[in-house]
PDB file of C-alpha atoms in Angstrom:
ATOM      1  CA  MET A   1       0.055   0.169  -0.168  1.00 96.00           C
ATOM      2  CA  GLY A   2       2.773   2.189   0.565  1.00 98.00           C
ATOM      3  CA  ALA A   3       2.824   3.425  -2.733  1.00 98.00           C
ATOM      4  CA  SER A   4      -0.836   4.697  -2.492  1.00 98.00           C
ATOM      5  CA  LEU A   5      -0.673   6.161   0.989  1.00 98.00           C
ATOM      6  CA  LEU A   6       2.555   8.526  -0.332  1.00 98.00           C
ATOM      7  CA  ARG A   7       0.083   9.515  -3.042  1.00 98.00           C
ATOM      8  CA  LEU A   8      -2.937  10.102  -1.216  1.00 98.00           C
ATOM      9  CA  PHE A   9      -1.068  12.763   0.734  1.00 98.00           C
ATOM     10  CA  PHE A  10      -0.127  14.276  -2.523  1.00 98.00           C
ATOM     11  CA  HIS A  11      -3.732  14.345  -3.727  1.00 98.00           C
ATOM     12  CA  ASP A  12      -4.758  15.938  -0.439  1.00 98.00           C
ATOM     13  CA  CYS A  13      -2.004  18.993  -0.691  1.00 98.00           C
ATOM     14  CA  PHE A  14      -2.575  20.085  -3.503  1.00 98.00           C
ATOM     15  CA  VAL A  15      -5.933  20.834  -3.452  1.00 98.00           C
ATOM     16  CA  ASN A  16      -6.166  23.840  -1.053  1.00 97.00           C
ATOM     17  CA  GLY A  17      -3.287  22.378   0.841  1.00 98.00           C
ATOM     18  CA  CYS A  18      -2.781  19.730   3.417  1.00 98.00           C
ATOM     19  CA  ASP A  19      -5.831  19.763   5.376  1.00 98.00           C
ATOM     20  CA  GLY A  20      -7.337  15.882   4.851  1.00 98.00           C
ATOM     21  CA  SER A  21      -9.797  17.428   2.439  1.00 98.00           C
ATOM     22  CA  LEU A  22      -9.091  14.190   0.540  1.00 98.00           C
ATOM     23  CA  LEU A  23     -10.951  11.840   3.465  1.00 98.00           C
ATOM     24  CA  LEU A  24     -13.989  13.172   3.726  1.00 98.00           C
ATOM     25  CA  ASP A  25     -17.142  10.576   1.962  1.00 98.00           C
ATOM     26  CA  ASP A  26     -19.785  12.327   0.025  1.00 96.00           C
ATOM     27  CA  THR A  27     -23.088  12.452   1.909  1.00 94.00           C
ATOM     28  CA  SER A  28     -26.488  13.400   0.747  1.00 93.00           C
ATOM     29  CA  SER A  29     -25.416  17.194   1.699  1.00 92.00           C
ATOM     30  CA  PHE A  30     -22.015  17.582   0.946  1.00 93.00           C
ATOM     31  CA  THR A  31     -19.755  16.565  -2.506  1.00 96.00           C
ATOM     32  CA  GLY A  32     -16.606  15.740  -1.505  1.00 97.00           C
ATOM     33  CA  GLU A  33     -13.251  14.791  -3.610  1.00 98.00           C
ATOM     34  CA  LYS A  34     -13.078  11.452  -3.531  1.00 98.00           C
ATOM     35  CA  ARG A  35     -14.961  11.279  -7.207  1.00 97.00           C
ATOM     36  CA  ALA A  36     -12.946  14.119  -8.785  1.00 97.00           C
ATOM     37  CA  ALA A  37     -11.683  13.166 -11.978  1.00 96.00           C
ATOM     38  CA  PRO A  38      -8.162  12.513 -10.717  1.00 97.00           C
ATOM     39  CA  ASN A  39      -9.108  10.109  -7.814  1.00 97.00           C
ATOM     40  CA  VAL A  40     -12.644   8.192  -8.627  1.00 95.00           C
ATOM     41  CA  ASN A  41     -11.195   4.244  -9.252  1.00 93.00           C
ATOM     42  CA  SER A  42      -8.269   5.341  -8.637  1.00 94.00           C
ATOM     43  CA  VAL A  43      -6.766   6.769  -4.960  1.00 97.00           C
ATOM     44  CA  ARG A  44      -7.172   4.344  -2.300  1.00 97.00           C
ATOM     45  CA  GLY A  45      -6.056   3.594   1.232  1.00 98.00           C
ATOM     46  CA  PHE A  46      -8.730   4.899   2.838  1.00 98.00           C
ATOM     47  CA  GLU A  47      -9.022   1.890   5.111  1.00 98.00           C
ATOM     48  CA  VAL A  48      -5.970   2.035   6.330  1.00 98.00           C
ATOM     49  CA  ILE A  49      -5.922   5.844   7.409  1.00 98.00           C
ATOM     50  CA  ASP A  50      -9.494   4.678   9.239  1.00 98.00           C
ATOM     51  CA  ASN A  51      -7.450   1.628  11.162  1.00 98.00           C
ATOM     52  CA  ILE A  52      -4.263   4.470  11.962  1.00 98.00           C
ATOM     53  CA  LYS A  53      -6.880   6.937  13.041  1.00 98.00           C
ATOM     54  CA  SER A  54      -9.177   5.041  15.313  1.00 98.00           C
ATOM     55  CA  ALA A  55      -5.423   3.557  16.626  1.00 98.00           C
ATOM     56  CA  VAL A  56      -4.055   7.223  17.552  1.00 98.00           C
ATOM     57  CA  GLU A  57      -7.504   8.176  18.652  1.00 98.00           C
ATOM     58  CA  LYS A  58      -7.417   5.456  21.604  1.00 98.00           C
ATOM     59  CA  ALA A  59      -3.904   6.688  22.834  1.00 98.00           C
ATOM     60  CA  CYS A  60      -4.588  10.240  22.323  1.00 96.00           C
ATOM     61  CA  PRO A  61      -8.105  11.404  21.549  1.00 98.00           C
ATOM     62  CA  SER A  62      -8.702  14.653  19.841  1.00 97.00           C
ATOM     63  CA  VAL A  63      -5.568  15.508  19.205  1.00 97.00           C
ATOM     64  CA  VAL A  64      -3.939  14.233  15.895  1.00 98.00           C
ATOM     65  CA  SER A  65      -5.613  15.333  12.816  1.00 98.00           C
ATOM     66  CA  CYS A  66      -6.273  13.127  10.113  1.00 98.00           C
ATOM     67  CA  ALA A  67      -4.089  15.712   7.803  1.00 98.00           C
ATOM     68  CA  ASP A  68      -1.066  14.876  10.308  1.00 98.00           C
ATOM     69  CA  ILE A  69      -1.971  11.109   9.720  1.00 98.00           C
ATOM     70  CA  LEU A  70      -1.369  11.587   6.384  1.00 98.00           C
ATOM     71  CA  ALA A  71       2.119  13.479   6.340  1.00 98.00           C
ATOM     72  CA  VAL A  72       3.273  10.663   8.653  1.00 98.00           C
ATOM     73  CA  THR A  73       1.706   7.871   6.842  1.00 98.00           C
ATOM     74  CA  ALA A  74       3.447   8.744   3.445  1.00 98.00           C
ATOM     75  CA  ARG A  75       7.182   9.600   5.543  1.00 98.00           C
ATOM     76  CA  ASP A  76       6.691   5.963   6.592  1.00 98.00           C
ATOM     77  CA  SER A  77       5.672   4.474   3.635  1.00 98.00           C
ATOM     78  CA  VAL A  78       8.935   5.937   2.021  1.00 98.00           C
ATOM     79  CA  VAL A  79      10.910   4.797   4.204  1.00 98.00           C
ATOM     80  CA  ILE A  80       9.757   1.170   4.801  1.00 98.00           C
ATOM     81  CA  LEU A  81      10.437   0.716   0.976  1.00 98.00           C
ATOM     82  CA  GLY A  82      13.583   1.533   1.274  1.00 98.00           C
ATOM     83  CA  GLY A  83      13.733   5.706   0.680  1.00 98.00           C
ATOM     84  CA  PRO A  84      15.079   8.415   3.039  1.00 98.00           C
ATOM     85  CA  ASN A  85      13.561   9.520   6.445  1.00 98.00           C
ATOM     86  CA  TRP A  86      13.030  13.151   7.796  1.00 98.00           C
ATOM     87  CA  ASN A  87      10.829  14.766  10.320  1.00 98.00           C
ATOM     88  CA  VAL A  88       7.577  15.566   9.594  1.00 98.00           C
ATOM     89  CA  LYS A  89       5.818  19.084  10.515  1.00 98.00           C
ATOM     90  CA  LEU A  90       2.804  18.145  12.567  1.00 98.00           C
ATOM     91  CA  GLY A  91       0.358  20.637  14.036  1.00 98.00           C
ATOM     92  CA  ARG A  92      -2.127  20.640  10.928  1.00 98.00           C
ATOM     93  CA  ARG A  93      -5.917  21.133  11.333  1.00 98.00           C
ATOM     94  CA  ASP A  94      -8.465  19.335   9.246  1.00 98.00           C
ATOM     95  CA  ALA A  95     -10.593  21.000   6.442  1.00 98.00           C
ATOM     96  CA  ARG A  96     -14.549  20.857   7.238  1.00 97.00           C
ATOM     97  CA  THR A  97     -14.721  21.813   3.768  1.00 96.00           C
ATOM     98  CA  ALA A  98     -13.774  19.838   0.289  1.00 97.00           C
ATOM     99  CA  SER A  99     -13.571  20.552  -3.378  1.00 96.00           C
ATOM    100  CA  GLN A 100     -14.089  18.424  -6.558  1.00 97.00           C
ATOM    101  CA  GLY A 101     -13.847  21.185  -8.999  1.00 97.00           C
ATOM    102  CA  ALA A 102     -10.418  22.156  -6.900  1.00 97.00           C
ATOM    103  CA  ALA A 103      -9.809  18.410  -7.374  1.00 97.00           C
ATOM    104  CA  ASN A 104     -10.384  18.722 -11.071  1.00 97.00           C
ATOM    105  CA  SER A 105      -8.160  21.635 -11.761  1.00 97.00           C
ATOM    106  CA  SER A 106      -5.509  21.289  -9.444  1.00 97.00           C
ATOM    107  CA  ILE A 107      -4.013  17.479  -9.275  1.00 98.00           C
ATOM    108  CA  PRO A 108      -1.723  17.516 -12.428  1.00 98.00           C
ATOM    109  CA  ALA A 109      -2.388  14.876 -15.136  1.00 97.00           C
ATOM    110  CA  PRO A 110      -0.801  11.822 -16.652  1.00 97.00           C
ATOM    111  CA  THR A 111      -1.145  13.690 -19.486  1.00 97.00           C
ATOM    112  CA  PHE A 112       0.434  16.950 -19.374  1.00 98.00           C
ATOM    113  CA  ASN A 113       3.753  17.891 -21.160  1.00 98.00           C
ATOM    114  CA  LEU A 114       6.522  19.197 -19.289  1.00 98.00           C
ATOM    115  CA  ASN A 115       4.984  23.258 -19.282  1.00 98.00           C
ATOM    116  CA  ARG A 116       1.953  22.310 -17.944  1.00 98.00           C
ATOM    117  CA  LEU A 117       3.704  19.995 -14.632  1.00 98.00           C
ATOM    118  CA  ILE A 118       6.040  23.072 -13.995  1.00 98.00           C
ATOM    119  CA  SER A 119       3.429  25.628 -13.838  1.00 98.00           C
ATOM    120  CA  SER A 120       0.741  22.968 -12.525  1.00 98.00           C
ATOM    121  CA  PHE A 121       3.849  22.642  -9.333  1.00 98.00           C
ATOM    122  CA  SER A 122       4.921  26.329  -9.685  1.00 98.00           C
ATOM    123  CA  ALA A 123       0.868  27.019  -8.605  1.00 97.00           C
ATOM    124  CA  VAL A 124       1.504  25.311  -5.222  1.00 98.00           C
ATOM    125  CA  GLY A 125       4.745  27.183  -4.809  1.00 98.00           C
ATOM    126  CA  LEU A 126       7.195  23.888  -5.583  1.00 98.00           C
ATOM    127  CA  SER A 127      10.161  24.531  -8.239  1.00 98.00           C
ATOM    128  CA  THR A 128      10.969  22.200 -11.123  1.00 98.00           C
ATOM    129  CA  LYS A 129      13.334  20.423  -9.007  1.00 98.00           C
ATOM    130  CA  ASP A 130      10.865  19.465  -6.599  1.00 98.00           C
ATOM    131  CA  MET A 131       8.331  18.652  -9.228  1.00 98.00           C
ATOM    132  CA  VAL A 132      11.050  16.156 -10.541  1.00 98.00           C
ATOM    133  CA  ALA A 133      12.135  14.632  -6.876  1.00 98.00           C
ATOM    134  CA  LEU A 134       8.718  14.434  -6.246  1.00 98.00           C
ATOM    135  CA  SER A 135       7.872  12.304  -9.402  1.00 98.00           C
ATOM    136  CA  GLY A 136      10.405  10.471  -8.223  1.00 98.00           C
ATOM    137  CA  SER A 137       7.939   8.606  -6.515  1.00 98.00           C
ATOM    138  CA  HIS A 138       6.672   6.863  -9.479  1.00 98.00           C
ATOM    139  CA  THR A 139       9.892   4.356  -8.163  1.00 98.00           C
ATOM    140  CA  ILE A 140       7.208   2.591  -6.240  1.00 98.00           C
ATOM    141  CA  GLY A 141       3.444   1.823  -6.871  1.00 98.00           C
ATOM    142  CA  GLN A 142       1.515   1.229 -10.228  1.00 98.00           C
ATOM    143  CA  ALA A 143      -0.647   2.990 -12.858  1.00 98.00           C
ATOM    144  CA  ARG A 144      -3.669   1.840 -14.454  1.00 97.00           C
ATOM    145  CA  CYS A 145      -4.064   1.111 -18.005  1.00 98.00           C
ATOM    146  CA  THR A 146      -6.328   4.116 -18.885  1.00 97.00           C
ATOM    147  CA  THR A 147      -3.190   6.492 -17.437  1.00 97.00           C
ATOM    148  CA  PHE A 148      -0.865   5.087 -20.630  1.00 98.00           C
ATOM    149  CA  ARG A 149      -2.590   4.094 -23.158  1.00 98.00           C
ATOM    150  CA  ALA A 150      -2.444   6.694 -25.588  1.00 97.00           C
ATOM    151  CA  ARG A 151       1.432   6.692 -24.809  1.00 98.00           C
ATOM    152  CA  ILE A 152       2.295   3.195 -25.317  1.00 98.00           C
ATOM    153  CA  TYR A 153       0.377   2.916 -28.967  1.00 98.00           C
ATOM    154  CA  ASN A 154       0.420   6.717 -30.437  1.00 98.00           C
ATOM    155  CA  GLU A 155       3.728   8.100 -28.784  1.00 97.00           C
ATOM    156  CA  THR A 156       6.984   6.548 -31.029  1.00 93.00           C
ATOM    157  CA  ASN A 157      10.422   8.647 -30.981  1.00 95.00           C
ATOM    158  CA  SER A 158       9.693   9.377 -27.247  1.00 97.00           C
ATOM    159  CA  ILE A 159       8.925   5.423 -25.683  1.00 98.00           C
ATOM    160  CA  ASP A 160      11.561   2.457 -26.598  1.00 98.00           C
ATOM    161  CA  SER A 161       9.682   0.101 -28.406  1.00 97.00           C
ATOM    162  CA  SER A 162       9.997  -2.926 -27.339  1.00 98.00           C
ATOM    163  CA  PHE A 163       8.997  -1.772 -23.811  1.00 98.00           C
ATOM    164  CA  ALA A 164       6.011  -0.158 -26.037  1.00 98.00           C
ATOM    165  CA  ARG A 165       5.024  -3.947 -26.915  1.00 98.00           C
ATOM    166  CA  THR A 166       5.587  -5.563 -23.349  1.00 97.00           C
ATOM    167  CA  ARG A 167       2.996  -2.839 -22.316  1.00 98.00           C
ATOM    168  CA  GLN A 168       0.362  -3.326 -24.854  1.00 98.00           C
ATOM    169  CA  ASN A 169       0.364  -6.980 -24.089  1.00 97.00           C
ATOM    170  CA  SER A 170      -1.729  -6.354 -20.511  1.00 97.00           C
ATOM    171  CA  CYS A 171      -3.541  -2.706 -21.782  1.00 98.00           C
ATOM    172  CA  PRO A 172      -5.595  -3.273 -24.794  1.00 98.00           C
ATOM    173  CA  ARG A 173      -6.029  -0.794 -27.466  1.00 97.00           C
ATOM    174  CA  ASN A 174      -9.546   0.132 -26.905  1.00 96.00           C
ATOM    175  CA  SER A 175     -11.188   2.066 -24.081  1.00 94.00           C
ATOM    176  CA  GLY A 176     -13.341   0.187 -22.436  1.00 95.00           C
ATOM    177  CA  SER A 177     -11.276  -3.181 -22.738  1.00 94.00           C
ATOM    178  CA  GLY A 178      -8.805  -4.031 -19.819  1.00 96.00           C
ATOM    179  CA  ASP A 179      -9.058  -0.227 -18.822  1.00 96.00           C
ATOM    180  CA  ASN A 180      -7.768  -1.402 -14.724  1.00 96.00           C
ATOM    181  CA  ASN A 181      -5.184  -3.657 -15.639  1.00 97.00           C
ATOM    182  CA  LEU A 182      -2.353  -2.917 -13.858  1.00 97.00           C
ATOM    183  CA  ALA A 183       2.053  -2.209 -15.124  1.00 98.00           C
ATOM    184  CA  PRO A 184       4.168  -0.834 -12.630  1.00 98.00           C
ATOM    185  CA  LEU A 185       5.530   2.670 -12.950  1.00 98.00           C
ATOM    186  CA  ASP A 186       8.780   1.646 -12.231  1.00 98.00           C
ATOM    187  CA  LEU A 187       9.334  -1.318 -14.088  1.00 94.00           C
ATOM    188  CA  GLN A 188      13.039  -2.340 -12.659  1.00 95.00           C
ATOM    189  CA  THR A 189      12.318  -2.427  -8.722  1.00 97.00           C
ATOM    190  CA  PRO A 190       8.782  -1.719  -8.507  1.00 96.00           C
ATOM    191  CA  SER A 191       8.739  -1.886  -4.478  1.00 97.00           C
ATOM    192  CA  LYS A 192      11.774  -0.167  -3.695  1.00 98.00           C
ATOM    193  CA  PHE A 193      11.940   3.383  -3.034  1.00 98.00           C
ATOM    194  CA  ASP A 194      15.386   3.960  -5.553  1.00 98.00           C
ATOM    195  CA  ASN A 195      16.466   6.068  -8.376  1.00 98.00           C
ATOM    196  CA  TYR A 196      15.614   3.325 -10.869  1.00 98.00           C
ATOM    197  CA  TYR A 197      12.982   5.821 -12.280  1.00 98.00           C
ATOM    198  CA  PHE A 198      14.929   8.292 -13.410  1.00 98.00           C
ATOM    199  CA  LYS A 199      17.587   5.590 -15.586  1.00 98.00           C
ATOM    200  CA  ASN A 200      14.075   4.592 -17.154  1.00 98.00           C
ATOM    201  CA  LEU A 201      13.560   7.524 -18.400  1.00 98.00           C
ATOM    202  CA  VAL A 202      16.614   8.284 -19.646  1.00 98.00           C
ATOM    203  CA  ASN A 203      15.925   4.411 -21.718  1.00 98.00           C
ATOM    204  CA  LYS A 204      12.936   5.700 -22.983  1.00 98.00           C
ATOM    205  CA  LYS A 205      10.844   3.751 -20.397  1.00 98.00           C
ATOM    206  CA  GLY A 206       8.443   5.945 -18.547  1.00 98.00           C
ATOM    207  CA  LEU A 207       5.122   4.869 -18.062  1.00 98.00           C
ATOM    208  CA  LEU A 208       3.137   8.041 -18.338  1.00 98.00           C
ATOM    209  CA  HIS A 209       3.442  10.881 -20.764  1.00 98.00           C
ATOM    210  CA  SER A 210       4.248  12.783 -18.385  1.00 98.00           C
ATOM    211  CA  ASP A 211       6.973  10.527 -16.738  1.00 98.00           C
ATOM    212  CA  GLN A 212       8.777  10.768 -20.102  1.00 98.00           C
ATOM    213  CA  GLN A 213       8.162  14.742 -20.127  1.00 98.00           C
ATOM    214  CA  LEU A 214      11.057  14.762 -17.418  1.00 98.00           C
ATOM    215  CA  PHE A 215      13.473  13.008 -19.975  1.00 98.00           C
ATOM    216  CA  ASN A 216      12.298  14.623 -23.695  1.00 97.00           C
ATOM    217  CA  GLY A 217      15.360  17.274 -24.495  1.00 97.00           C
ATOM    218  CA  GLY A 218      13.817  19.795 -22.180  1.00 97.00           C
ATOM    219  CA  SER A 219      15.206  21.436 -19.082  1.00 97.00           C
ATOM    220  CA  ALA A 220      14.504  18.926 -17.111  1.00 98.00           C
ATOM    221  CA  ASP A 221      16.937  16.628 -18.607  1.00 98.00           C
ATOM    222  CA  SER A 222      19.761  17.376 -16.713  1.00 98.00           C
ATOM    223  CA  ILE A 223      17.838  16.984 -13.045  1.00 98.00           C
ATOM    224  CA  VAL A 224      17.379  13.916 -14.258  1.00 98.00           C
ATOM    225  CA  ARG A 225      21.099  12.964 -15.266  1.00 98.00           C
ATOM    226  CA  SER A 226      22.002  14.845 -12.035  1.00 98.00           C
ATOM    227  CA  TYR A 227      19.517  12.244  -9.905  1.00 98.00           C
ATOM    228  CA  ILE A 228      21.385   9.267 -11.973  1.00 98.00           C
ATOM    229  CA  ASN A 229      24.611   9.865 -11.350  1.00 98.00           C
ATOM    230  CA  ASN A 230      24.402  11.198  -7.572  1.00 98.00           C
ATOM    231  CA  PRO A 231      21.148   8.916  -5.934  1.00 97.00           C
ATOM    232  CA  SER A 232      22.129  11.005  -2.752  1.00 98.00           C
ATOM    233  CA  SER A 233      20.772  14.320  -3.814  1.00 98.00           C
ATOM    234  CA  PHE A 234      17.657  12.621  -5.628  1.00 98.00           C
ATOM    235  CA  ASN A 235      17.083  11.698  -1.502  1.00 98.00           C
ATOM    236  CA  SER A 236      18.139  14.647  -0.527  1.00 98.00           C
ATOM    237  CA  ASP A 237      15.748  16.842  -2.779  1.00 98.00           C
ATOM    238  CA  PHE A 238      13.032  14.543  -2.113  1.00 98.00           C
ATOM    239  CA  VAL A 239      12.969  15.185   1.312  1.00 98.00           C
ATOM    240  CA  THR A 240      13.451  18.775   1.057  1.00 98.00           C
ATOM    241  CA  ALA A 241      10.178  18.373  -1.444  1.00 98.00           C
ATOM    242  CA  MET A 242       7.932  16.575   0.647  1.00 98.00           C
ATOM    243  CA  ILE A 243       9.053  18.848   3.419  1.00 98.00           C
ATOM    244  CA  LYS A 244       7.952  21.732   0.986  1.00 98.00           C
ATOM    245  CA  MET A 245       4.771  20.207  -0.065  1.00 98.00           C
ATOM    246  CA  GLY A 246       3.460  19.313   3.490  1.00 98.00           C
ATOM    247  CA  ASP A 247       3.579  22.857   4.128  1.00 98.00           C
ATOM    248  CA  ILE A 248       1.089  23.852   1.832  1.00 98.00           C
ATOM    249  CA  ARG A 249      -1.352  25.922   3.151  1.00 98.00           C
ATOM    250  CA  PRO A 250      -2.164  24.174   6.783  1.00 98.00           C
ATOM    251  CA  LEU A 251      -5.021  24.765   8.489  1.00 98.00           C
ATOM    252  CA  THR A 252      -3.795  26.093  12.335  1.00 96.00           C
ATOM    253  CA  GLY A 253      -4.737  27.726  15.131  1.00 95.00           C
ATOM    254  CA  SER A 254      -8.299  27.523  16.031  1.00 96.00           C
ATOM    255  CA  ASN A 255      -8.690  27.091  11.816  1.00 98.00           C
ATOM    256  CA  GLY A 256     -10.091  23.428  11.298  1.00 98.00           C
ATOM    257  CA  GLU A 257     -10.477  20.656  13.535  1.00 98.00           C
ATOM    258  CA  ILE A 258      -9.436  17.756  14.321  1.00 98.00           C
ATOM    259  CA  ARG A 259     -11.582  14.795  12.906  1.00 98.00           C
ATOM    260  CA  LYS A 260     -12.705  12.366  15.554  1.00 98.00           C
ATOM    261  CA  ASN A 261     -13.210  10.292  11.949  1.00 98.00           C
ATOM    262  CA  CYS A 262     -11.215  11.104   8.859  1.00 98.00           C
ATOM    263  CA  ARG A 263     -14.393  10.512   6.457  1.00 98.00           C
ATOM    264  CA  ARG A 264     -16.907  12.998   8.287  1.00 97.00           C
ATOM    265  CA  ARG A 265     -17.116  16.293  10.165  1.00 97.00           C
ATOM    266  CA  ASN A 266     -17.402  16.395  13.977  1.00 96.00           C
TER     267      ASN A 266
END
């Protein structure tokens, strides 16, 4: 679940800040973010967060927010899968609102080109280097056929042909067939947090269009090369960027609340 739990934090922070809004369920009178296009049939791990929250509530009730649990869980997932460790800032509070519209417009899509990726991260105060380092989280986890179908069938110059054929075996050309079939984002070490994601890009084996955009003759090429040559610089830049991402518009003081149940407001 590590990659999925890390992704929850990303999809939370990019939508009105790291405020746990992603975790709120829809009700008859409330529309949350879970059914937004980037999230529906895709984000997962909510039950894991529920289990953590109930254990934390037993130990110290109404102290630790769901937003902070997402931040710590993201860090722990990276560490457990072999990545770097860091101290997570705490003290975020939970939102009482959510925005499906903001989720639809704020979360970068796998179809984005480099300029759109840069501007999407810039909109929340993250640099191009932060964006490339955070994209390195695709060293773990999987993607659905719908997210890479156009790349493996329509792109030629930027994709290794044998890699494309391999992915086509489990992702049929026609929409509606095999849409949810999964493929690893890093074909070398899919469950280990390392720098192989970047090595794949240089070999034109990025799974998503947005992955390969980081190494395609543009301004990010040099950053990708530096992370291949110096894995420790990837780890340190990733940590810096994760801390920065965790700082996006937190609710503090008397803003928001400490939810008792991450799925609903108190």
